[in-house]
């Protein structure tokens, strides 16, 4: 399991901000020019650009210049890596709770028999 | 969708550190006293306690004193909330890619017909 993964550190750090999560969420629907991406946020463009830089540095998004606009898109592997980590832990947890339930059920039946 | 969620901010921030992810990962298997939890980490106890504090402040773990030990356990709702956010975005993304594939398949068939 990749516990000591700098990319994961950076990805989770990037997702710890509501503006950056909202950017990810918009780009899930498809690529967008920075101007359109920035529009719903009540934020100066340099501050918004700083958030995009955090997302780009950690590999969650990529951008490219097309004519006079810069377009952003989500990059799947980094997002999948973070989502996979969460899901793997959730699955282990659910499995443990299931085992615990079976154990308690069996114990209860055993207790019933002894009464 | 909870984009502007301080709890989510804190949960993702907590998960942006490899030691804290490893703590979460160990507690998935069940509750542990701090001493046992700290054992695999080559870290001074005050530094480790600081990591536990970050996890506890954001509600990912809880701890309680029992006799001379402090025991830690994972707290499900906060972890689920973060995992749910990731999964919801991943699902939307997968659906978009599926729609895109159908569109491109249809377009290709249309192109074939016109040849």
mmCIF file with all atom_site columns, C-alpha atoms in Angstrom:
data_model
loop_
_atom_site.group_PDB
_atom_site.id
_atom_site.type_symbol
_atom_site.label_atom_id
_atom_site.label_alt_id
_atom_site.label_comp_id
_atom_site.label_asym_id
_atom_site.label_entity_id
_atom_site.label_seq_id
_atom_site.pdbx_PDB_ins_code
_atom_site.Cartn_x
_atom_site.Cartn_y
_atom_site.Cartn_z
_atom_site.occupancy
_atom_site.B_iso_or_equiv
_atom_site.pdbx_formal_charge
_atom_site.auth_seq_id
_atom_site.auth_comp_id
_atom_site.auth_asym_id
_atom_site.auth_atom_id
_atom_site.pdbx_PDB_model_num
ATOM 1   C CA . UNK A 1 1   ? 0.000   0.000   0.000   1.00 0.00 ? 1   UNK A CA 1
ATOM 2   C CA . UNK A 1 2   ? 1.402   3.407   -0.965  1.00 0.00 ? 2   UNK A CA 1
ATOM 3   C CA . UNK A 1 3   ? 1.460   5.068   2.465   1.00 0.00 ? 3   UNK A CA 1
ATOM 4   C CA . UNK A 1 4   ? 4.662   6.956   1.817   1.00 0.00 ? 4   UNK A CA 1
ATOM 5   C CA . UNK A 1 5   ? 3.615   8.417   -1.454  1.00 0.00 ? 5   UNK A CA 1
ATOM 6   C CA . UNK A 1 6   ? 4.481   12.051  -2.062  1.00 0.00 ? 6   UNK A CA 1
ATOM 7   C CA . UNK A 1 7   ? 1.991   12.161  -4.996  1.00 0.00 ? 7   UNK A CA 1
ATOM 8   C CA . UNK A 1 8   ? -0.792  11.040  -2.634  1.00 0.00 ? 8   UNK A CA 1
ATOM 9   C CA . UNK A 1 9   ? 0.295   13.654  -0.065  1.00 0.00 ? 9   UNK A CA 1
ATOM 10  C CA . UNK A 1 10  ? 0.035   16.352  -2.710  1.00 0.00 ? 10  UNK A CA 1
ATOM 11  C CA . UNK A 1 11  ? -3.253  15.073  -4.138  1.00 0.00 ? 11  UNK A CA 1
ATOM 12  C CA . UNK A 1 12  ? -4.970  15.035  -0.727  1.00 0.00 ? 12  UNK A CA 1
ATOM 13  C CA . UNK A 1 13  ? -3.478  18.430  0.083   1.00 0.00 ? 13  UNK A CA 1
ATOM 14  C CA . UNK A 1 14  ? -4.883  19.761  -3.197  1.00 0.00 ? 14  UNK A CA 1
ATOM 15  C CA . UNK A 1 15  ? -8.323  18.378  -2.314  1.00 0.00 ? 15  UNK A CA 1
ATOM 16  C CA . UNK A 1 16  ? -8.287  20.012  1.142   1.00 0.00 ? 16  UNK A CA 1
ATOM 17  C CA . UNK A 1 17  ? -9.506  23.316  -0.295  1.00 0.00 ? 17  UNK A CA 1
ATOM 18  C CA . UNK A 1 18  ? -13.140 23.955  -1.360  1.00 0.00 ? 18  UNK A CA 1
ATOM 19  C CA . UNK A 1 19  ? -12.202 26.009  -4.445  1.00 0.00 ? 19  UNK A CA 1
ATOM 20  C CA . UNK A 1 20  ? -9.868  23.293  -5.677  1.00 0.00 ? 20  UNK A CA 1
ATOM 21  C CA . UNK A 1 21  ? -12.471 20.571  -5.057  1.00 0.00 ? 21  UNK A CA 1
ATOM 22  C CA . UNK A 1 22  ? -14.998 22.661  -6.996  1.00 0.00 ? 22  UNK A CA 1
ATOM 23  C CA . UNK A 1 23  ? -12.524 22.994  -9.890  1.00 0.00 ? 23  UNK A CA 1
ATOM 24  C CA . UNK A 1 24  ? -12.021 19.218  -9.957  1.00 0.00 ? 24  UNK A CA 1
ATOM 25  C CA . UNK A 1 25  ? -15.769 18.768  -9.851  1.00 0.00 ? 25  UNK A CA 1
ATOM 26  C CA . UNK A 1 26  ? -16.323 21.089  -12.822 1.00 0.00 ? 26  UNK A CA 1
ATOM 27  C CA . UNK A 1 27  ? -13.538 19.498  -14.872 1.00 0.00 ? 27  UNK A CA 1
ATOM 28  C CA . UNK A 1 28  ? -15.104 16.066  -14.309 1.00 0.00 ? 28  UNK A CA 1
ATOM 29  C CA . UNK A 1 29  ? -17.705 17.256  -16.848 1.00 0.00 ? 29  UNK A CA 1
ATOM 30  C CA . UNK A 1 30  ? -15.074 18.124  -19.442 1.00 0.00 ? 30  UNK A CA 1
ATOM 31  C CA . UNK A 1 31  ? -12.198 20.478  -20.211 1.00 0.00 ? 31  UNK A CA 1
ATOM 32  C CA . UNK A 1 32  ? -12.665 24.243  -19.879 1.00 0.00 ? 32  UNK A CA 1
ATOM 33  C CA . UNK A 1 33  ? -10.735 27.446  -20.555 1.00 0.00 ? 33  UNK A CA 1
ATOM 34  C CA . UNK A 1 34  ? -9.421  29.107  -17.381 1.00 0.00 ? 34  UNK A CA 1
ATOM 35  C CA . UNK A 1 35  ? -11.740 32.112  -17.860 1.00 0.00 ? 35  UNK A CA 1
ATOM 36  C CA . UNK A 1 36  ? -14.878 29.905  -17.860 1.00 0.00 ? 36  UNK A CA 1
ATOM 37  C CA . UNK A 1 37  ? -13.503 27.794  -15.029 1.00 0.00 ? 37  UNK A CA 1
ATOM 38  C CA . UNK A 1 38  ? -12.873 30.901  -12.886 1.00 0.00 ? 38  UNK A CA 1
ATOM 39  C CA . UNK A 1 39  ? -16.255 32.480  -13.586 1.00 0.00 ? 39  UNK A CA 1
ATOM 40  C CA . UNK A 1 40  ? -18.340 31.034  -10.714 1.00 0.00 ? 40  UNK A CA 1
ATOM 41  C CA . UNK A 1 41  ? -15.731 31.973  -8.131  1.00 0.00 ? 41  UNK A CA 1
ATOM 42  C CA . UNK A 1 42  ? -15.739 35.350  -6.497  1.00 0.00 ? 42  UNK A CA 1
ATOM 43  C CA . UNK A 1 43  ? -11.961 35.504  -6.561  1.00 0.00 ? 43  UNK A CA 1
ATOM 44  C CA . UNK A 1 44  ? -9.173  37.585  -8.114  1.00 0.00 ? 44  UNK A CA 1
ATOM 45  C CA . UNK A 1 45  ? -7.661  35.770  -11.092 1.00 0.00 ? 45  UNK A CA 1
ATOM 46  C CA . UNK A 1 46  ? -4.132  35.568  -9.563  1.00 0.00 ? 46  UNK A CA 1
ATOM 47  C CA . UNK A 1 47  ? -5.563  33.799  -6.479  1.00 0.00 ? 47  UNK A CA 1
ATOM 48  C CA . UNK A 1 48  ? -7.538  31.464  -8.718  1.00 0.00 ? 48  UNK A CA 1
ATOM 49  C CA . UNK A 1 49  ? -4.414  30.811  -10.829 1.00 0.00 ? 49  UNK A CA 1
ATOM 50  C CA . UNK A 1 50  ? -2.586  29.862  -7.628  1.00 0.00 ? 50  UNK A CA 1
ATOM 51  C CA . UNK A 1 51  ? -5.215  27.176  -6.929  1.00 0.00 ? 51  UNK A CA 1
ATOM 52  C CA . UNK A 1 52  ? -4.839  25.870  -10.484 1.00 0.00 ? 52  UNK A CA 1
ATOM 53  C CA . UNK A 1 53  ? -1.081  25.713  -9.969  1.00 0.00 ? 53  UNK A CA 1
ATOM 54  C CA . UNK A 1 54  ? -1.509  23.535  -6.838  1.00 0.00 ? 54  UNK A CA 1
ATOM 55  C CA . UNK A 1 55  ? -3.796  21.203  -8.810  1.00 0.00 ? 55  UNK A CA 1
ATOM 56  C CA . UNK A 1 56  ? -1.414  21.104  -11.762 1.00 0.00 ? 56  UNK A CA 1
ATOM 57  C CA . UNK A 1 57  ? 1.736   20.611  -9.644  1.00 0.00 ? 57  UNK A CA 1
ATOM 58  C CA . UNK A 1 58  ? 0.251   17.514  -8.021  1.00 0.00 ? 58  UNK A CA 1
ATOM 59  C CA . UNK A 1 59  ? -0.845  16.102  -11.372 1.00 0.00 ? 59  UNK A CA 1
ATOM 60  C CA . UNK A 1 60  ? -4.612  16.295  -10.777 1.00 0.00 ? 60  UNK A CA 1
ATOM 61  C CA . UNK A 1 61  ? -5.115  18.636  -13.716 1.00 0.00 ? 61  UNK A CA 1
ATOM 62  C CA . UNK A 1 62  ? -3.168  19.589  -16.833 1.00 0.00 ? 62  UNK A CA 1
ATOM 63  C CA . UNK A 1 63  ? -3.433  22.723  -18.935 1.00 0.00 ? 63  UNK A CA 1
ATOM 64  C CA . UNK A 1 64  ? -2.394  23.847  -22.379 1.00 0.00 ? 64  UNK A CA 1
ATOM 65  C CA . UNK A 1 65  ? -2.418  27.088  -24.319 1.00 0.00 ? 65  UNK A CA 1
ATOM 66  C CA . UNK A 1 66  ? -4.745  27.147  -27.342 1.00 0.00 ? 66  UNK A CA 1
ATOM 67  C CA . UNK A 1 67  ? -4.708  30.443  -29.183 1.00 0.00 ? 67  UNK A CA 1
ATOM 68  C CA . UNK A 1 68  ? -5.327  33.120  -26.562 1.00 0.00 ? 68  UNK A CA 1
ATOM 69  C CA . UNK A 1 69  ? -6.842  30.805  -23.950 1.00 0.00 ? 69  UNK A CA 1
ATOM 70  C CA . UNK A 1 70  ? -5.412  28.291  -21.527 1.00 0.00 ? 70  UNK A CA 1
ATOM 71  C CA . UNK A 1 71  ? -7.532  25.140  -21.267 1.00 0.00 ? 71  UNK A CA 1
ATOM 72  C CA . UNK A 1 72  ? -7.628  22.847  -18.236 1.00 0.00 ? 72  UNK A CA 1
ATOM 73  C CA . UNK A 1 73  ? -8.533  19.193  -18.004 1.00 0.00 ? 73  UNK A CA 1
ATOM 74  C CA . UNK A 1 74  ? -8.564  16.567  -15.285 1.00 0.00 ? 74  UNK A CA 1
ATOM 75  C CA . UNK A 1 75  ? -5.796  13.929  -15.321 1.00 0.00 ? 75  UNK A CA 1
ATOM 76  C CA . UNK A 1 76  ? -7.202  10.542  -14.486 1.00 0.00 ? 76  UNK A CA 1
ATOM 77  C CA . UNK A 1 77  ? -4.327  8.537   -12.904 1.00 0.00 ? 77  UNK A CA 1
ATOM 78  C CA . UNK A 1 78  ? -3.678  10.883  -9.971  1.00 0.00 ? 78  UNK A CA 1
ATOM 79  C CA . UNK A 1 79  ? -7.356  11.208  -9.139  1.00 0.00 ? 79  UNK A CA 1
ATOM 80  C CA . UNK A 1 80  ? -7.820  7.435   -9.395  1.00 0.00 ? 80  UNK A CA 1
ATOM 81  C CA . UNK A 1 81  ? -4.844  6.862   -7.104  1.00 0.00 ? 81  UNK A CA 1
ATOM 82  C CA . UNK A 1 82  ? -6.366  8.994   -4.325  1.00 0.00 ? 82  UNK A CA 1
ATOM 83  C CA . UNK A 1 83  ? -9.854  7.523   -4.855  1.00 0.00 ? 83  UNK A CA 1
ATOM 84  C CA . UNK A 1 84  ? -8.378  3.988   -4.857  1.00 0.00 ? 84  UNK A CA 1
ATOM 85  C CA . UNK A 1 85  ? -6.647  4.588   -1.536  1.00 0.00 ? 85  UNK A CA 1
ATOM 86  C CA . UNK A 1 86  ? -9.900  5.732   0.085   1.00 0.00 ? 86  UNK A CA 1
ATOM 87  C CA . UNK A 1 87  ? -11.886 2.850   -1.389  1.00 0.00 ? 87  UNK A CA 1
ATOM 88  C CA . UNK A 1 88  ? -9.339  0.215   -0.344  1.00 0.00 ? 88  UNK A CA 1
ATOM 89  C CA . UNK A 1 89  ? -9.461  1.459   3.250   1.00 0.00 ? 89  UNK A CA 1
ATOM 90  C CA . UNK A 1 90  ? -13.252 1.656   3.200   1.00 0.00 ? 90  UNK A CA 1
ATOM 91  C CA . UNK A 1 91  ? -13.461 -1.915  1.865   1.00 0.00 ? 91  UNK A CA 1
ATOM 92  C CA . UNK A 1 92  ? -11.124 -3.243  4.596   1.00 0.00 ? 92  UNK A CA 1
ATOM 93  C CA . UNK A 1 93  ? -13.216 -1.431  7.177   1.00 0.00 ? 93  UNK A CA 1
ATOM 94  C CA . UNK A 1 94  ? -16.507 -2.799  5.888   1.00 0.00 ? 94  UNK A CA 1
ATOM 95  C CA . UNK A 1 95  ? -15.010 -6.296  5.826   1.00 0.00 ? 95  UNK A CA 1
ATOM 96  C CA . UNK A 1 96  ? -13.866 -5.933  9.437   1.00 0.00 ? 96  UNK A CA 1
ATOM 97  C CA . UNK A 1 97  ? -17.308 -4.750  10.546  1.00 0.00 ? 97  UNK A CA 1
ATOM 98  C CA . UNK A 1 98  ? -18.865 -7.706  8.692   1.00 0.00 ? 98  UNK A CA 1
ATOM 99  C CA . UNK A 1 99  ? -16.507 -10.144 10.428  1.00 0.00 ? 99  UNK A CA 1
ATOM 100 C CA . UNK A 1 100 ? -17.284 -8.498  13.764  1.00 0.00 ? 100 UNK A CA 1
ATOM 101 C CA . UNK A 1 101 ? -21.005 -8.879  13.129  1.00 0.00 ? 101 UNK A CA 1
ATOM 102 C CA . UNK A 1 102 ? -20.617 -12.578 12.276  1.00 0.00 ? 102 UNK A CA 1
ATOM 103 C CA . UNK A 1 103 ? -18.520 -13.054 15.416  1.00 0.00 ? 103 UNK A CA 1
ATOM 104 C CA . UNK A 1 104 ? -21.098 -11.320 17.613  1.00 0.00 ? 104 UNK A CA 1
ATOM 105 C CA . UNK A 1 105 ? -23.970 -13.261 15.994  1.00 0.00 ? 105 UNK A CA 1
ATOM 106 C CA . UNK A 1 106 ? -22.151 -16.558 16.624  1.00 0.00 ? 106 UNK A CA 1
ATOM 107 C CA . UNK A 1 107 ? -21.323 -15.511 20.167  1.00 0.00 ? 107 UNK A CA 1
ATOM 108 C CA . UNK A 1 108 ? -24.959 -14.619 20.814  1.00 0.00 ? 108 UNK A CA 1
ATOM 109 C CA . UNK A 1 109 ? -26.108 -17.993 19.487  1.00 0.00 ? 109 UNK A CA 1
ATOM 110 C CA . UNK A 1 110 ? -23.485 -19.680 21.693  1.00 0.00 ? 110 UNK A CA 1
ATOM 111 C CA . UNK A 1 111 ? -24.729 -17.692 24.693  1.00 0.00 ? 111 UNK A CA 1
ATOM 112 C CA . UNK A 1 112 ? -28.323 -18.699 23.888  1.00 0.00 ? 112 UNK A CA 1
ATOM 113 C CA . UNK A 1 113 ? -27.327 -22.356 23.809  1.00 0.00 ? 113 UNK A CA 1
ATOM 114 C CA . UNK A 1 114 ? -25.679 -22.086 27.218  1.00 0.00 ? 114 UNK A CA 1
ATOM 115 C CA . UNK A 1 115 ? -28.746 -20.517 28.846  1.00 0.00 ? 115 UNK A CA 1
ATOM 116 C CA . UNK B 2 1   ? -22.631 18.728  -3.116  1.00 0.00 ? 1   UNK B CA 1
ATOM 117 C CA . UNK B 2 2   ? -20.582 19.788  -0.067  1.00 0.00 ? 2   UNK B CA 1
ATOM 118 C CA . UNK B 2 3   ? -17.838 21.788  -1.809  1.00 0.00 ? 3   UNK B CA 1
ATOM 119 C CA . UNK B 2 4   ? -17.655 24.411  0.905   1.00 0.00 ? 4   UNK B CA 1
ATOM 120 C CA . UNK B 2 5   ? -17.348 21.992  3.741   1.00 0.00 ? 5   UNK B CA 1
ATOM 121 C CA . UNK B 2 6   ? -14.826 22.807  6.436   1.00 0.00 ? 6   UNK B CA 1
ATOM 122 C CA . UNK B 2 7   ? -14.998 19.193  7.727   1.00 0.00 ? 7   UNK B CA 1
ATOM 123 C CA . UNK B 2 8   ? -14.040 17.922  4.248   1.00 0.00 ? 8   UNK B CA 1
ATOM 124 C CA . UNK B 2 9   ? -11.194 20.471  4.085   1.00 0.00 ? 9   UNK B CA 1
ATOM 125 C CA . UNK B 2 10  ? -9.859  19.195  7.385   1.00 0.00 ? 10  UNK B CA 1
ATOM 126 C CA . UNK B 2 11  ? -10.338 15.524  6.512   1.00 0.00 ? 11  UNK B CA 1
ATOM 127 C CA . UNK B 2 12  ? -8.422  15.822  3.228   1.00 0.00 ? 12  UNK B CA 1
ATOM 128 C CA . UNK B 2 13  ? -5.753  17.900  4.951   1.00 0.00 ? 13  UNK B CA 1
ATOM 129 C CA . UNK B 2 14  ? -5.423  15.170  7.592   1.00 0.00 ? 14  UNK B CA 1
ATOM 130 C CA . UNK B 2 15  ? -5.015  12.543  4.840   1.00 0.00 ? 15  UNK B CA 1
ATOM 131 C CA . UNK B 2 16  ? -2.293  14.549  3.076   1.00 0.00 ? 16  UNK B CA 1
ATOM 132 C CA . UNK B 2 17  ? 0.381   13.148  5.394   1.00 0.00 ? 17  UNK B CA 1
ATOM 133 C CA . UNK B 2 18  ? 1.799   9.594   5.101   1.00 0.00 ? 18  UNK B CA 1
ATOM 134 C CA . UNK B 2 19  ? 1.988   9.029   8.873   1.00 0.00 ? 19  UNK B CA 1
ATOM 135 C CA . UNK B 2 20  ? -1.627  10.070  9.325   1.00 0.00 ? 20  UNK B CA 1
ATOM 136 C CA . UNK B 2 21  ? -2.768  7.861   6.425   1.00 0.00 ? 21  UNK B CA 1
ATOM 137 C CA . UNK B 2 22  ? -0.862  4.956   7.986   1.00 0.00 ? 22  UNK B CA 1
ATOM 138 C CA . UNK B 2 23  ? -2.598  5.597   11.338  1.00 0.00 ? 23  UNK B CA 1
ATOM 139 C CA . UNK B 2 24  ? -6.002  5.561   9.621   1.00 0.00 ? 24  UNK B CA 1
ATOM 140 C CA . UNK B 2 25  ? -5.008  2.385   7.827   1.00 0.00 ? 25  UNK B CA 1
ATOM 141 C CA . UNK B 2 26  ? -4.030  0.627   11.079  1.00 0.00 ? 26  UNK B CA 1
ATOM 142 C CA . UNK B 2 27  ? -7.171  1.756   12.906  1.00 0.00 ? 27  UNK B CA 1
ATOM 143 C CA . UNK B 2 28  ? -9.287  0.322   10.089  1.00 0.00 ? 28  UNK B CA 1
ATOM 144 C CA . UNK B 2 29  ? -8.358  -3.060  11.610  1.00 0.00 ? 29  UNK B CA 1
ATOM 145 C CA . UNK B 2 30  ? -9.579  -2.061  15.062  1.00 0.00 ? 30  UNK B CA 1
ATOM 146 C CA . UNK B 2 31  ? -8.906  0.248   17.993  1.00 0.00 ? 31  UNK B CA 1
ATOM 147 C CA . UNK B 2 32  ? -5.422  0.435   19.521  1.00 0.00 ? 32  UNK B CA 1
ATOM 148 C CA . UNK B 2 33  ? -3.666  2.108   22.433  1.00 0.00 ? 33  UNK B CA 1
ATOM 149 C CA . UNK B 2 34  ? -1.468  5.053   21.415  1.00 0.00 ? 34  UNK B CA 1
ATOM 150 C CA . UNK B 2 35  ? 1.713   3.176   22.411  1.00 0.00 ? 35  UNK B CA 1
ATOM 151 C CA . UNK B 2 36  ? 0.951   0.262   20.031  1.00 0.00 ? 36  UNK B CA 1
ATOM 152 C CA . UNK B 2 37  ? -0.206  2.650   17.335  1.00 0.00 ? 37  UNK B CA 1
ATOM 153 C CA . UNK B 2 38  ? 3.044   4.652   17.558  1.00 0.00 ? 38  UNK B CA 1
ATOM 154 C CA . UNK B 2 39  ? 5.324   1.600   17.583  1.00 0.00 ? 39  UNK B CA 1
ATOM 155 C CA . UNK B 2 40  ? 5.956   1.150   13.816  1.00 0.00 ? 40  UNK B CA 1
ATOM 156 C CA . UNK B 2 41  ? 6.844   4.808   13.365  1.00 0.00 ? 41  UNK B CA 1
ATOM 157 C CA . UNK B 2 42  ? 10.366  6.046   13.890  1.00 0.00 ? 42  UNK B CA 1
ATOM 158 C CA . UNK B 2 43  ? 9.134   9.225   15.502  1.00 0.00 ? 43  UNK B CA 1
ATOM 159 C CA . UNK B 2 44  ? 9.294   11.015  18.862  1.00 0.00 ? 44  UNK B CA 1
ATOM 160 C CA . UNK B 2 45  ? 6.053   10.553  20.790  1.00 0.00 ? 45  UNK B CA 1
ATOM 161 C CA . UNK B 2 46  ? 5.225   14.319  20.894  1.00 0.00 ? 46  UNK B CA 1
ATOM 162 C CA . UNK B 2 47  ? 5.439   14.496  17.067  1.00 0.00 ? 47  UNK B CA 1
ATOM 163 C CA . UNK B 2 48  ? 3.275   11.404  16.789  1.00 0.00 ? 48  UNK B CA 1
ATOM 164 C CA . UNK B 2 49  ? 0.793   12.875  19.276  1.00 0.00 ? 49  UNK B CA 1
ATOM 165 C CA . UNK B 2 50  ? 0.603   15.967  17.082  1.00 0.00 ? 50  UNK B CA 1
ATOM 166 C CA . UNK B 2 51  ? -0.465  13.799  14.117  1.00 0.00 ? 51  UNK B CA 1
ATOM 167 C CA . UNK B 2 52  ? -3.113  12.135  16.291  1.00 0.00 ? 52  UNK B CA 1
ATOM 168 C CA . UNK B 2 53  ? -4.365  15.571  17.309  1.00 0.00 ? 53  UNK B CA 1
ATOM 169 C CA . UNK B 2 54  ? -4.842  16.573  13.637  1.00 0.00 ? 54  UNK B CA 1
ATOM 170 C CA . UNK B 2 55  ? -6.783  13.354  13.009  1.00 0.00 ? 55  UNK B CA 1
ATOM 171 C CA . UNK B 2 56  ? -8.859  13.831  16.155  1.00 0.00 ? 56  UNK B CA 1
ATOM 172 C CA . UNK B 2 57  ? -9.572  17.546  15.530  1.00 0.00 ? 57  UNK B CA 1
ATOM 173 C CA . UNK B 2 58  ? -11.026 16.761  12.104  1.00 0.00 ? 58  UNK B CA 1
ATOM 174 C CA . UNK B 2 59  ? -13.149 13.934  13.506  1.00 0.00 ? 59  UNK B CA 1
ATOM 175 C CA . UNK B 2 60  ? -11.436 11.069  11.659  1.00 0.00 ? 60  UNK B CA 1
ATOM 176 C CA . UNK B 2 61  ? -10.423 9.411   14.913  1.00 0.00 ? 61  UNK B CA 1
ATOM 177 C CA . UNK B 2 62  ? -11.534 9.567   18.526  1.00 0.00 ? 62  UNK B CA 1
ATOM 178 C CA . UNK B 2 63  ? -9.612  8.612   21.638  1.00 0.00 ? 63  UNK B CA 1
ATOM 179 C CA . UNK B 2 64  ? -10.386 7.834   25.241  1.00 0.00 ? 64  UNK B CA 1
ATOM 180 C CA . UNK B 2 65  ? -8.398  7.165   28.373  1.00 0.00 ? 65  UNK B CA 1
ATOM 181 C CA . UNK B 2 66  ? -8.714  3.647   29.784  1.00 0.00 ? 66  UNK B CA 1
ATOM 182 C CA . UNK B 2 67  ? -6.675  3.091   32.910  1.00 0.00 ? 67  UNK B CA 1
ATOM 183 C CA . UNK B 2 68  ? -3.145  4.221   32.070  1.00 0.00 ? 68  UNK B CA 1
ATOM 184 C CA . UNK B 2 69  ? -3.539  4.038   28.280  1.00 0.00 ? 69  UNK B CA 1
ATOM 185 C CA . UNK B 2 70  ? -5.218  6.229   25.699  1.00 0.00 ? 70  UNK B CA 1
ATOM 186 C CA . UNK B 2 71  ? -7.034  4.194   23.060  1.00 0.00 ? 71  UNK B CA 1
ATOM 187 C CA . UNK B 2 72  ? -7.749  5.413   19.522  1.00 0.00 ? 72  UNK B CA 1
ATOM 188 C CA . UNK B 2 73  ? -10.429 4.346   17.103  1.00 0.00 ? 73  UNK B CA 1
ATOM 189 C CA . UNK B 2 74  ? -11.578 5.422   13.663  1.00 0.00 ? 74  UNK B CA 1
ATOM 190 C CA . UNK B 2 75  ? -14.809 7.456   13.425  1.00 0.00 ? 75  UNK B CA 1
ATOM 191 C CA . UNK B 2 76  ? -16.867 6.288   10.476  1.00 0.00 ? 76  UNK B CA 1
ATOM 192 C CA . UNK B 2 77  ? -18.947 9.329   9.360   1.00 0.00 ? 77  UNK B CA 1
ATOM 193 C CA . UNK B 2 78  ? -16.033 11.665  8.612   1.00 0.00 ? 78  UNK B CA 1
ATOM 194 C CA . UNK B 2 79  ? -14.121 9.014   6.683   1.00 0.00 ? 79  UNK B CA 1
ATOM 195 C CA . UNK B 2 80  ? -17.256 8.039   4.761   1.00 0.00 ? 80  UNK B CA 1
ATOM 196 C CA . UNK B 2 81  ? -17.911 11.686  3.893   1.00 0.00 ? 81  UNK B CA 1
ATOM 197 C CA . UNK B 2 82  ? -14.470 12.081  2.288   1.00 0.00 ? 82  UNK B CA 1
ATOM 198 C CA . UNK B 2 83  ? -14.677 8.692   0.546   1.00 0.00 ? 83  UNK B CA 1
ATOM 199 C CA . UNK B 2 84  ? -18.202 9.523   -0.699  1.00 0.00 ? 84  UNK B CA 1
ATOM 200 C CA . UNK B 2 85  ? -17.008 12.791  -2.230  1.00 0.00 ? 85  UNK B CA 1
ATOM 201 C CA . UNK B 2 86  ? -14.237 11.002  -4.155  1.00 0.00 ? 86  UNK B CA 1
ATOM 202 C CA . UNK B 2 87  ? -16.558 8.209   -5.305  1.00 0.00 ? 87  UNK B CA 1
ATOM 203 C CA . UNK B 2 88  ? -19.280 10.611  -6.455  1.00 0.00 ? 88  UNK B CA 1
ATOM 204 C CA . UNK B 2 89  ? -16.754 12.508  -8.604  1.00 0.00 ? 89  UNK B CA 1
ATOM 205 C CA . UNK B 2 90  ? -15.255 9.291   -9.942  1.00 0.00 ? 90  UNK B CA 1
ATOM 206 C CA . UNK B 2 91  ? -18.740 8.016   -10.871 1.00 0.00 ? 91  UNK B CA 1
ATOM 207 C CA . UNK B 2 92  ? -19.618 11.254  -12.708 1.00 0.00 ? 92  UNK B CA 1
ATOM 208 C CA . UNK B 2 93  ? -16.319 11.038  -14.545 1.00 0.00 ? 93  UNK B CA 1
ATOM 209 C CA . UNK B 2 94  ? -16.806 7.425   -15.574 1.00 0.00 ? 94  UNK B CA 1
ATOM 210 C CA . UNK B 2 95  ? -20.327 8.240   -16.776 1.00 0.00 ? 95  UNK B CA 1
ATOM 211 C CA . UNK B 2 96  ? -19.004 11.121  -18.867 1.00 0.00 ? 96  UNK B CA 1
ATOM 212 C CA . UNK B 2 97  ? -16.320 8.930   -20.433 1.00 0.00 ? 97  UNK B CA 1
ATOM 213 C CA . UNK B 2 98  ? -18.981 6.302   -21.182 1.00 0.00 ? 98  UNK B CA 1
ATOM 214 C CA . UNK B 2 99  ? -21.220 8.910   -22.855 1.00 0.00 ? 99  UNK B CA 1
ATOM 215 C CA . UNK B 2 100 ? -18.205 10.178  -24.822 1.00 0.00 ? 100 UNK B CA 1
ATOM 216 C CA . UNK B 2 101 ? -17.449 6.654   -26.008 1.00 0.00 ? 101 UNK B CA 1
ATOM 217 C CA . UNK B 2 102 ? -21.050 6.105   -27.158 1.00 0.00 ? 102 UNK B CA 1
ATOM 218 C CA . UNK B 2 103 ? -20.956 9.465   -28.960 1.00 0.00 ? 103 UNK B CA 1
ATOM 219 C CA . UNK B 2 104 ? -17.680 8.621   -30.712 1.00 0.00 ? 104 UNK B CA 1
ATOM 220 C CA . UNK B 2 105 ? -18.934 5.127   -31.655 1.00 0.00 ? 105 UNK B CA 1
ATOM 221 C CA . UNK B 2 106 ? -22.109 6.626   -33.155 1.00 0.00 ? 106 UNK B CA 1
ATOM 222 C CA . UNK B 2 107 ? -20.094 9.286   -34.946 1.00 0.00 ? 107 UNK B CA 1
ATOM 223 C CA . UNK B 2 108 ? -17.763 6.648   -36.391 1.00 0.00 ? 108 UNK B CA 1
ATOM 224 C CA . UNK B 2 109 ? -20.732 4.605   -37.647 1.00 0.00 ? 109 UNK B CA 1
ATOM 225 C CA . UNK B 2 110 ? -22.188 7.761   -39.170 1.00 0.00 ? 110 UNK B CA 1
ATOM 226 C CA . UNK B 2 111 ? -18.863 8.516   -40.856 1.00 0.00 ? 111 UNK B CA 1
ATOM 227 C CA . UNK B 2 112 ? -18.710 4.950   -42.209 1.00 0.00 ? 112 UNK B CA 1
ATOM 228 C CA . UNK B 2 113 ? -22.172 5.324   -43.714 1.00 0.00 ? 113 UNK B CA 1
ATOM 229 C CA . UNK B 2 114 ? -21.158 8.536   -45.492 1.00 0.00 ? 114 UNK B CA 1
ATOM 230 C CA . UNK B 2 115 ? -18.075 6.969   -47.108 1.00 0.00 ? 115 UNK B CA 1
#
